[in-house]
CSV table of C-alpha atoms in Angstrom, one decimal:
chain,number,residue,atom,x,y,z
A,182,PRO,CA,70.0,96.6,69.4
A,183,SER,CA,66.9,98.4,67.8
A,184,PRO,CA,67.5,102.0,66.6
A,185,PRO,CA,65.8,104.2,69.1
A,186,THR,CA,63.4,106.0,65.8
A,187,GLY,CA,62.8,102.4,64.4
A,188,ASP,CA,64.3,104.1,61.5
A,189,SER,CA,65.5,100.6,59.7
A,190,ARG,CA,67.9,103.1,57.9
A,191,MET,CA,70.4,103.4,60.9
A,192,VAL,CA,70.9,99.8,60.9
A,193,LEU,CA,72.3,99.6,57.4
A,194,GLN,CA,74.6,102.8,58.8
A,195,ALA,CA,76.0,100.8,61.6
A,196,GLN,CA,79.7,99.9,61.7
A,197,GLU,CA,80.1,96.4,63.2
A,198,GLU,CA,82.6,96.5,66.2
A,199,ILE,CA,83.8,93.2,67.8
A,200,ILE,CA,84.8,93.6,72.0
A,201,GLU,CA,86.6,90.8,73.5
A,202,MET,CA,85.9,89.9,76.9
A,203,LYS,CA,89.6,89.5,77.8
A,204,ASP,CA,89.6,93.4,77.4
A,205,VAL,CA,86.0,94.3,79.5
A,206,PHE,CA,86.3,95.0,83.3
A,207,SER,CA,82.8,95.3,84.2
A,208,VAL,CA,79.2,95.2,83.0
A,209,LYS,CA,76.2,97.3,84.5
A,210,LEU,CA,72.2,98.0,83.7
A,211,LYS,CA,71.8,101.4,82.2
A,212,ARG,CA,68.7,103.1,83.7
A,213,ARG,CA,67.2,106.4,83.1
A,214,ARG,CA,66.3,108.2,86.7
A,215,PHE,CA,65.2,111.4,88.3
A,216,VAL,CA,67.4,113.7,89.9
A,217,GLY,CA,67.8,112.4,93.6
A,218,GLN,CA,66.0,109.0,92.6
A,219,LYS,CA,68.7,105.9,93.6
A,220,LYS,CA,67.0,102.9,92.8
A,221,GLY,CA,64.6,102.2,89.7
A,222,GLY,CA,64.4,103.7,87.0
A,223,THR,CA,64.0,103.6,83.0
A,224,LEU,CA,65.4,100.7,81.5
A,225,LEU,CA,67.5,101.7,78.5
A,226,GLY,CA,70.1,99.0,77.9
A,227,ILE,CA,73.3,97.8,79.2
A,228,THR,CA,77.0,99.6,79.4
A,229,ILE,CA,80.0,97.9,78.8
A,230,PHE,CA,83.0,99.0,80.3
A,231,LYS,CA,86.2,98.0,78.5
A,232,CYS,CA,90.2,98.7,78.9
A,233,LEU,CA,91.3,100.7,76.4
A,234,ASN,CA,95.3,100.6,75.5
A,235,LYS,CA,96.2,104.3,74.2
A,236,GLU,CA,99.9,105.0,73.1
A,237,GLU,CA,102.9,105.1,75.7
A,238,ASN,CA,101.7,102.4,78.0
A,239,LYS,CA,98.9,104.2,78.8
A,240,LEU,CA,95.5,102.1,80.0
A,241,THR,CA,92.2,104.0,79.9
A,242,ASP,CA,88.5,103.5,80.3
A,243,CYS,CA,85.7,103.5,77.6
A,244,ALA,CA,81.9,102.7,78.1
A,245,ILE,CA,80.1,100.9,75.2
A,246,HIS,CA,76.3,101.4,75.1
A,247,LEU,CA,73.8,99.2,74.2
A,248,ASN,CA,70.4,100.3,74.0
A,249,ASN,CA,67.6,97.8,73.9
A,250,LEU,CA,64.0,98.7,76.3
A,251,SER,CA,63.1,95.1,77.1
A,252,GLU,CA,63.7,93.8,80.8
A,253,ASP,CA,64.3,90.1,79.9
A,254,HIS,CA,66.6,90.8,77.0
A,255,CYS,CA,68.9,93.1,79.1
A,256,HIS,CA,68.7,91.1,82.3
A,257,SER,CA,69.9,87.9,80.1
A,258,TRP,CA,72.7,89.8,78.7
A,259,PHE,CA,73.9,90.9,81.8
A,260,ARG,CA,73.7,87.6,83.9
A,261,HIS,CA,75.8,85.8,81.0
A,262,LEU,CA,78.1,88.9,80.8
A,263,LYS,CA,78.9,88.5,84.5
A,264,GLU,CA,79.6,85.0,84.2
A,265,ILE,CA,81.9,85.5,82.0
A,266,LEU,CA,83.7,88.6,84.0
A,267,ASN,CA,83.5,86.1,87.1
A,268,GLY,CA,85.6,83.3,85.3
A,269,PHE,CA,89.2,85.3,84.7
A,270,GLN,CA,90.9,83.8,88.0
A,271,ASN,CA,93.6,86.2,88.1
A,272,ARG,CA,91.0,89.4,88.6
A,273,PRO,CA,90.5,90.6,92.3
A,274,LYS,CA,86.8,90.2,94.3
A,275,SER,CA,88.2,92.0,97.3
A,276,LEU,CA,91.2,94.2,98.2
A,277,LYS,CA,93.3,95.3,101.4
A,278,VAL,CA,94.3,98.8,100.4
A,279,PHE,CA,97.3,100.7,102.1
A,280,VAL,CA,97.6,104.2,101.8
A,281,ASN,CA,100.3,106.2,102.6
A,282,PRO,CA,99.1,109.4,104.0
A,283,SER,CA,102.3,111.2,104.4
A,284,SER,CA,103.8,110.2,100.8
A,285,HIS,CA,105.1,112.7,98.2
A,286,LYS,CA,103.3,116.0,98.7
A,287,ARG,CA,100.6,114.2,100.6
A,288,GLU,CA,99.0,113.1,97.6
A,289,ALA,CA,98.3,109.2,97.8
A,290,THR,CA,95.2,110.1,99.9
A,291,HIS,CA,93.6,112.3,96.8
A,292,VAL,CA,95.1,109.9,94.1
A,293,TYR,CA,93.3,107.3,95.4
A,294,TYR,CA,90.3,108.6,96.3
A,295,GLU,CA,89.9,110.3,93.0
A,296,GLN,CA,91.2,108.2,90.5
A,297,VAL,CA,91.3,104.7,92.1
A,298,ALA,CA,88.0,104.2,94.0
A,299,PRO,CA,85.8,105.2,91.0
A,300,LEU,CA,87.3,102.7,89.0
A,301,PHE,CA,87.6,99.7,91.9
A,302,LYS,CA,83.8,100.3,92.4
A,303,LEU,CA,83.0,100.3,89.0
A,304,ALA,CA,84.9,96.6,88.9
A,305,ASP,CA,82.7,95.3,91.8
A,306,ILE,CA,85.8,95.2,93.7
A,307,LYS,CA,85.3,95.2,97.7
A,308,THR,CA,88.0,97.3,99.5
A,309,ASP,CA,89.3,97.3,103.1
A,310,VAL,CA,91.6,100.9,103.2
A,311,THR,CA,93.8,101.5,106.1
A,312,GLY,CA,95.4,105.1,106.1
A,313,LYS,CA,98.0,104.5,108.5
A,314,LEU,CA,101.4,103.6,107.0
A,315,LEU,CA,104.1,103.7,109.2
A,316,GLN,CA,107.7,103.1,109.1
A,317,ASN,CA,107.7,99.8,111.1
A,318,HIS,CA,104.7,98.8,109.0
A,319,SER,CA,106.0,95.4,108.5
A,320,LEU,CA,105.2,94.8,112.6
A,321,ILE,CA,101.6,95.6,111.9
A,322,LEU,CA,101.2,93.6,108.7
A,323,CYS,CA,102.5,90.0,110.2
A,324,GLU,CA,99.5,90.4,113.1
A,325,THR,CA,96.8,91.3,110.0
A,326,THR,CA,94.4,88.3,109.1
A,327,PHE,CA,94.1,88.4,105.9
A,328,LEU,CA,90.6,86.7,105.8
A,329,PHE,CA,88.9,89.5,104.1
A,330,CYS,CA,91.0,90.2,100.8
A,331,ASN,CA,92.6,88.2,98.7
A,332,ARG,CA,95.1,91.0,97.0
A,333,VAL,CA,96.8,93.8,98.6
A,334,VAL,CA,97.1,97.3,97.0
A,335,CYS,CA,100.0,100.0,98.2
A,336,VAL,CA,99.1,103.5,97.0
A,337,GLY,CA,102.5,105.6,98.1
A,338,GLY,CA,106.1,105.8,96.6
A,339,ASP,CA,108.9,102.9,96.2
A,340,GLY,CA,109.4,103.0,100.1
A,341,SER,CA,106.2,102.4,100.7
A,342,VAL,CA,105.6,99.9,98.4
A,343,SER,CA,109.3,98.0,99.3
A,344,GLU,CA,107.8,98.2,103.2
A,345,VAL,CA,104.4,96.4,102.1
A,346,ALA,CA,106.0,93.9,100.3
A,347,HIS,CA,108.5,93.3,103.2
A,348,GLY,CA,105.3,92.8,105.2
A,349,LEU,CA,104.1,90.1,103.4
A,350,LEU,CA,107.1,88.5,102.7
A,351,LEU,CA,108.1,88.1,106.7
A,352,LYS,CA,104.1,87.1,107.1
A,353,ALA,CA,104.7,84.1,104.9
A,354,GLN,CA,108.0,83.1,106.7
A,355,ILE,CA,106.5,83.2,109.9
A,356,ASP,CA,103.4,81.4,108.7
A,357,ALA,CA,105.5,79.0,107.1
A,358,GLY,CA,107.3,78.1,110.7
A,359,LYS,CA,110.6,79.6,109.5
A,360,ASP,CA,113.3,81.8,111.7
A,361,ALA,CA,112.6,85.3,110.5
A,362,ASP,CA,116.1,86.3,111.7
A,363,TYR,CA,117.6,84.0,109.4
A,364,ILE,CA,116.3,82.9,106.2
A,365,THR,CA,118.2,81.5,103.5
A,366,THR,CA,115.4,79.7,101.3
A,367,PRO,CA,112.4,81.9,101.9
A,368,VAL,CA,108.8,80.9,100.8
A,369,ARG,CA,106.6,82.9,98.2
A,370,ALA,CA,103.8,86.0,99.7
A,371,PRO,CA,101.0,84.3,99.9
A,372,VAL,CA,98.9,86.8,97.8
A,373,PRO,CA,99.8,89.7,94.4
A,374,LEU,CA,100.5,92.9,95.7
A,375,GLY,CA,99.5,96.2,93.5
A,376,VAL,CA,101.3,99.2,93.1
A,377,ILE,CA,99.8,102.9,92.9
A,378,PRO,CA,102.4,105.1,92.1
A,379,ALA,CA,101.9,108.3,94.7
A,380,GLY,CA,105.7,109.1,95.4
A,381,THR,CA,108.4,111.2,93.7
A,382,THR,CA,110.8,108.5,91.9
A,383,ASN,CA,108.1,105.6,91.9
A,384,ILE,CA,110.7,103.6,90.4
A,385,LEU,CA,108.9,100.3,90.8
A,386,ALA,CA,105.5,101.4,89.0
A,387,HIS,CA,107.8,102.6,85.9
A,388,THR,CA,109.2,99.2,85.5
A,389,LEU,CA,105.7,97.5,86.1
A,390,TYR,CA,103.5,99.5,83.8
A,391,GLY,CA,106.2,101.7,82.1
A,392,ILE,CA,104.9,104.9,82.9
A,393,LYS,CA,103.7,106.8,86.3
A,394,HIS,CA,100.0,107.1,85.8
A,395,ALA,CA,97.4,106.4,88.6
A,396,VAL,CA,94.7,105.1,86.3
A,397,THR,CA,97.0,102.6,84.3
A,398,ALA,CA,98.4,100.7,87.2
A,399,THR,CA,94.5,101.0,88.6
A,400,LEU,CA,93.5,98.8,85.6
A,401,HIS,CA,96.2,96.6,85.3
A,402,ILE,CA,95.1,95.3,88.9
A,403,VAL,CA,91.7,95.5,87.8
A,404,MET,CA,92.5,93.6,84.5
A,405,GLY,CA,94.5,90.9,86.7
A,406,HIS,CA,97.7,91.4,84.8
A,407,ILE,CA,100.1,89.7,87.0
A,408,GLN,CA,103.8,89.3,87.0
A,409,PRO,CA,105.9,87.1,89.0
A,410,VAL,CA,109.2,89.2,90.4
A,411,ASP,CA,112.4,88.4,92.0
A,412,VAL,CA,113.2,89.7,95.5
A,413,CYS,CA,116.5,90.2,97.5
A,414,THR,CA,117.2,89.4,101.1
A,415,PHE,CA,119.3,92.1,103.0
A,416,SER,CA,121.2,90.4,106.2
A,417,THR,CA,123.4,90.9,108.5
A,418,PRO,CA,125.9,87.7,109.7
A,419,SER,CA,123.5,87.5,112.6
A,420,LYS,CA,119.5,89.1,111.3
A,421,LEU,CA,117.5,89.1,108.1
A,422,LEU,CA,117.6,93.5,107.7
A,423,ARG,CA,114.6,93.4,105.1
A,424,PHE,CA,113.2,91.9,101.9
A,425,GLY,CA,113.8,94.5,99.0
A,426,PHE,CA,114.5,94.6,95.3
A,427,SER,CA,117.3,97.0,94.9
A,428,ALA,CA,119.7,98.8,97.2
A,429,MET,CA,122.8,101.4,96.7
A,430,PHE,CA,125.5,102.1,98.8
A,431,GLY,CA,127.9,104.9,98.5
A,432,PHE,CA,126.8,108.3,96.5
A,433,GLY,CA,123.2,106.8,96.6
A,434,ALA,CA,122.7,106.2,100.1
A,435,ARG,CA,124.8,109.4,101.0
A,436,THR,CA,122.2,111.9,99.0
A,437,LEU,CA,119.0,109.8,100.9
A,438,ALA,CA,120.6,110.2,104.2
A,439,LEU,CA,121.5,113.9,103.8
A,440,ALA,CA,118.1,114.3,102.3
A,441,GLU,CA,116.4,112.7,105.6
A,442,LYS,CA,118.3,115.1,107.6
A,443,HIS,CA,116.3,118.1,105.8
A,444,ARG,CA,112.6,116.6,105.9
A,445,TRP,CA,111.7,120.1,107.1
A,446,MET,CA,112.1,121.2,103.3
A,447,PRO,CA,110.0,120.6,100.6
A,448,SER,CA,110.5,117.5,98.9
A,449,ASN,CA,111.8,118.3,95.7
A,450,GLN,CA,114.1,121.0,97.0
A,451,ARG,CA,115.7,118.5,99.9
A,452,LYS,CA,115.9,115.9,96.9
A,453,ASP,CA,117.7,118.6,94.8
A,454,PHE,CA,119.7,119.9,97.8
A,455,ALA,CA,120.9,116.8,99.0
A,456,PHE,CA,121.8,115.7,95.3
A,457,ILE,CA,124.1,118.5,95.0
A,458,LYS,CA,125.3,118.8,98.4
A,459,THR,CA,126.4,115.3,98.3
A,460,LEU,CA,128.1,115.8,94.8
A,461,ALA,CA,130.3,118.8,95.8
A,462,ASP,CA,131.5,116.8,99.1
A,463,LEU,CA,132.0,113.6,96.7
A,464,LYS,CA,133.9,111.2,98.5
A,465,PRO,CA,134.3,107.3,98.0
A,466,GLU,CA,133.7,104.6,100.5
A,467,GLU,CA,136.6,102.0,101.2
A,468,CYS,CA,135.1,98.7,101.3
A,469,GLU,CA,135.6,94.8,100.1
A,470,LEU,CA,132.7,93.7,97.7
A,471,SER,CA,132.6,89.5,97.3
A,472,PHE,CA,130.3,88.4,94.8
A,473,LEU,CA,128.9,84.7,93.1
A,474,PRO,CA,128.5,85.3,89.7
A,475,LEU,CA,126.0,83.8,87.3
A,476,GLN,CA,127.6,81.7,84.8
A,477,ILE,CA,125.1,80.8,82.3
A,478,PRO,CA,121.5,81.8,82.0
A,479,GLN,CA,119.9,79.4,79.7
A,480,GLU,CA,116.2,78.8,78.8
A,481,ASP,CA,114.2,75.4,79.7
A,482,SER,CA,111.4,74.9,77.2
A,483,HIS,CA,110.1,71.8,78.8
A,484,GLU,CA,108.3,73.8,81.8
A,485,ASN,CA,106.1,77.0,81.5
A,486,ASP,CA,109.1,78.5,80.1
A,487,ARG,CA,111.0,79.3,83.6
A,488,ILE,CA,114.8,79.9,83.4
A,489,THR,CA,117.3,77.3,84.5
A,490,LEU,CA,120.0,78.8,85.9
A,491,LEU,CA,123.3,76.6,84.8
A,492,TYR,CA,126.8,77.0,86.6
A,493,LEU,CA,130.5,76.5,85.2
A,494,GLY,CA,132.2,75.5,87.9
A,495,SER,CA,131.6,75.4,91.9
A,496,LYS,CA,128.8,77.2,93.2
A,497,ASP,CA,131.0,78.4,95.7
A,498,GLN,CA,133.4,80.4,93.8
A,499,TRP,CA,133.5,83.6,94.9
A,500,HIS,CA,135.2,86.6,93.2
A,501,LYS,CA,136.7,89.6,95.5
A,502,ILE,CA,137.3,93.5,94.8
A,503,GLN,CA,138.9,95.8,97.2
A,504,GLY,CA,138.9,99.5,96.8
A,505,HIS,CA,137.5,102.9,96.9
A,506,PHE,CA,134.1,103.4,95.5
A,507,LEU,CA,131.8,106.1,94.8
A,508,ASN,CA,128.7,103.8,94.0
A,509,VAL,CA,127.8,100.3,94.7
A,510,SER,CA,123.9,99.3,93.0
A,511,ILE,CA,122.6,96.0,93.3
A,512,MET,CA,119.3,95.6,91.5
A,513,ALA,CA,116.9,92.9,91.0
A,514,ILE,CA,114.6,94.7,88.6
A,515,PRO,CA,115.5,97.3,85.9
A,516,CYS,CA,114.5,100.1,87.7
A,517,LEU,CA,112.7,102.5,85.2
A,518,CYS,CA,111.8,106.0,86.0
A,519,SER,CA,111.7,109.2,84.6
A,520,MET,CA,115.1,110.2,85.3
A,521,ALA,CA,116.8,106.7,84.1
A,522,PRO,CA,114.2,105.6,80.8
A,523,ARG,CA,116.1,102.9,80.0
A,524,GLY,CA,116.7,102.0,83.5
A,525,LEU,CA,119.0,101.9,86.2
A,526,ALA,CA,119.9,98.4,85.8
A,527,PRO,CA,118.9,97.9,82.1
A,528,ASN,CA,120.6,94.5,81.7
A,529,THR,CA,118.4,93.0,84.4
A,530,ARG,CA,115.0,91.5,84.3
A,531,LEU,CA,111.9,90.9,86.6
A,532,ASN,CA,112.1,87.7,87.0
A,533,ASN,CA,115.1,86.3,85.7
A,534,GLY,CA,116.5,84.7,88.9
A,535,SER,CA,119.7,87.3,89.0
A,536,MET,CA,121.0,90.6,90.1
A,537,ALA,CA,122.6,93.7,88.5
A,538,LEU,CA,126.2,94.6,90.7
A,539,ILE,CA,127.3,98.0,89.4
A,540,VAL,CA,130.7,99.2,91.0
A,541,VAL,CA,131.4,102.9,90.5
A,542,GLN,CA,135.2,102.9,91.1
A,543,ASN,CA,137.0,106.3,92.6
A,544,THR,CA,137.3,108.7,89.8
A,545,SER,CA,136.8,112.4,89.2
A,546,ARG,CA,134.2,114.5,89.9
A,547,THR,CA,133.5,115.8,86.4
A,548,ASP,CA,133.8,111.9,84.8
A,549,PHE,CA,131.2,110.9,87.8
A,550,ILE,CA,128.6,113.3,86.6
A,551,LYS,CA,129.2,112.3,82.6
A,552,HIS,CA,128.5,108.8,84.2
A,553,LEU,CA,125.4,110.3,85.8
A,554,LYS,CA,123.9,112.2,83.2
A,555,ARG,CA,123.9,109.1,80.5
A,556,TYR,CA,121.5,107.5,82.5
A,557,ALA,CA,119.0,110.1,80.8
A,558,SER,CA,120.4,109.6,77.8
A,559,VAL,CA,120.3,106.9,75.0
A,560,LYS,CA,124.5,105.9,75.4
A,561,ASN,CA,125.4,103.1,77.7
A,562,GLN,CA,125.7,104.6,81.2
A,563,PHE,CA,128.5,101.9,81.8
A,564,ASN,CA,130.7,102.8,79.1
A,565,PHE,CA,133.3,104.3,81.2
A,566,PRO,CA,136.5,102.4,82.7
A,567,PHE,CA,135.8,103.4,86.0
A,568,VAL,CA,132.5,101.4,85.5
A,569,GLU,CA,132.4,97.7,86.0
A,570,THR,CA,129.0,96.1,86.0
A,571,TYR,CA,128.6,92.0,86.8
A,572,THR,CA,125.4,89.3,86.6
A,573,VAL,CA,125.4,88.1,90.2
A,574,GLN,CA,123.4,86.1,92.6
A,575,GLU,CA,125.1,86.6,96.0
A,576,VAL,CA,127.0,89.9,96.7
A,577,LYS,CA,128.4,90.8,100.3
A,578,VAL,CA,129.3,94.3,100.7
A,579,GLN,CA,132.0,94.9,104.0
A,580,PRO,CA,132.5,98.8,104.6
A,581,ARG,CA,136.4,99.3,106.2
A,582,LEU,CA,136.2,101.6,109.1
A,583,LYS,CA,137.9,104.7,108.5
A,584,SER,CA,140.5,105.8,110.9
A,585,GLY,CA,142.7,108.8,111.6
A,586,PRO,CA,142.1,112.5,111.0
A,587,GLU,CA,139.6,111.2,108.3
A,588,ALA,CA,137.5,109.6,111.1
A,589,LYS,CA,136.9,113.1,113.3
A,590,GLU,CA,135.5,115.2,110.1
A,591,ASN,CA,131.8,115.9,111.4
A,592,THR,CA,130.1,116.5,108.7
A,593,TYR,CA,126.4,115.7,107.3
A,594,LEU,CA,127.8,113.3,105.0
A,595,ASN,CA,130.2,111.5,106.8
A,596,ALA,CA,128.9,111.4,110.4
A,597,ALA,CA,127.1,108.0,109.9
A,598,SER,CA,130.7,106.5,109.0
A,599,VAL,CA,132.1,108.0,112.3
A,600,GLU,CA,129.2,106.3,114.1
A,601,GLY,CA,130.6,103.3,112.6
A,602,ASN,CA,126.8,103.0,110.7
A,603,TYR,CA,127.1,103.1,107.0
A,604,PRO,CA,124.3,104.1,105.1
A,605,TRP,CA,122.3,101.9,102.5
A,606,ASN,CA,119.2,102.8,100.3
A,607,ILE,CA,117.4,100.1,99.7
A,608,ASP,CA,114.4,101.0,97.8
A,609,GLY,CA,114.4,104.6,98.9
A,610,ASP,CA,114.2,103.7,102.6
A,611,LEU,CA,117.5,104.7,104.2
A,612,MET,CA,119.2,101.8,106.6
A,613,LYS,CA,122.2,102.2,108.4
A,614,GLU,CA,124.1,98.9,108.7
A,615,ALA,CA,128.3,99.1,110.5
A,616,SER,CA,128.6,95.0,109.4
A,617,GLU,CA,129.2,93.2,106.3
A,618,VAL,CA,125.3,93.0,104.4
A,619,HIS,CA,125.0,89.6,102.7
A,620,VAL,CA,122.9,90.2,99.5
A,621,ARG,CA,120.6,87.0,98.3
A,622,VAL,CA,118.4,87.4,94.7
A,623,HIS,CA,115.2,84.9,95.3
A,624,PRO,CA,113.9,84.0,92.0
A,625,GLN,CA,109.6,85.0,91.5
A,626,LEU,CA,109.1,85.5,95.1
A,627,ILE,CA,106.7,87.6,95.0
A,628,HIS,CA,103.3,88.6,92.4
A,629,LEU,CA,103.0,91.9,91.6
A,630,TYR,CA,100.5,93.8,89.0
A,631,GLY,CA,102.2,94.7,85.7
A,632,VAL,CA,103.4,93.5,82.7
A,633,ASN,CA,107.2,92.6,81.7
A,634,THR,CA,109.0,95.2,80.6
A,635,ASP,CA,110.0,93.7,77.5
A,636,ASP,CA,106.8,93.6,76.3
A,637,LEU,CA,106.4,97.8,76.5
A,638,GLU,CA,107.5,100.3,74.2
A,639,SER,CA,110.5,101.8,74.8
A,640,SER,CA,110.0,105.4,76.9
A,641,HIS,CA,110.2,108.4,75.8
A,642,ALA,CA,110.8,109.9,79.1
A,643,THR,CA,113.9,112.5,79.7
A,644,CYS,CA,115.5,114.6,82.3
A,645,ASN,CA,117.3,117.7,82.5
A,646,CYS,CA,118.3,117.6,86.4
A,647,ILE,CA,121.8,117.8,85.5
């Protein structure tokens, strides 16, 4: 651009800068307007908005101003740049946005309108915002037609995101003519899902972006960074319970069940109280675990670098474990969070077609606390004789109903077991099921906005809660 003063010496002092169009998400005509003037004004040039990758996985936007007073020159550049931006196929043109107004500290609405919506508007993305996210929202989603949008975004915590993902996948099964109560080979979700963190733990956001940062999450959506992600189905012998990414049975579920009974308490206090109370009344669950191990993952170099799964022996070679367990975790994704910077299941990946089965056998409270504290450190949290880990493709969990004096106890922690219902923590949502729960992993069943965690820098988050 020409220097505004006409001084040629300024041109010699200018530094050349190269901008890659894959990093640009918007271009606008720049005009000088008077206060209150909404249209027209003196043309000054064009402004290019770029996505900038800062340290610790954080993204931000920056504006680059190019000055020129020629209407023809600026409009020509504007049209050509817009054509290039419209050529990026993964970038959304319109979005259906679900905002959970009751999310952590009721901050989801504020996060969306203060930090997220301005960036969507800047990128010329049309939005249809829904502020009612019910616990049974999947039924509403199934009845919703997505004619307006080609992408979906959820602003909330892990439970909200999981509920929307469940709704999208359930809608896909119904549209495909499948029996919604019994699904063994589900079809993929028709549209990608974006995750804007506005909850307490935000495990999915940490796993996808390496950080809890609404602007970073928004820019990944705007830039069209899409990752295929594995999803689990949780079923009883008679029906599908839900789609999900991770689950805990035992300590993790008992803690959530107790926290849900104290919803009147502030969020942080409620979770701390439930954690300490459950730890104080630490009790194992007696159950039988059956799992189908994943034998040999091997890369296929022929087609799209996808993972081909090879098995040794029969596919029906089930392994069984019986005993008393303090906690059982089943996770299809690494589950990064501030409390576990390396992940609750660091040995699995977003889309390698496997689940991590982590079994904590009955042990002393002191040893169990040592195991929990390892999650916040760089040490291996599984390096204990009472912790076993497996890479699996299917898991069956069958609790044994309590009998005798123990079954008559009526505390917050075992009330669910007395009723014959055992609590499950599925993606931060509480579910109670009495019968056997069958968990299957389905490779790359949904697409989420984000990046592969293998490509992210190691997180420096720490936790001092224990």
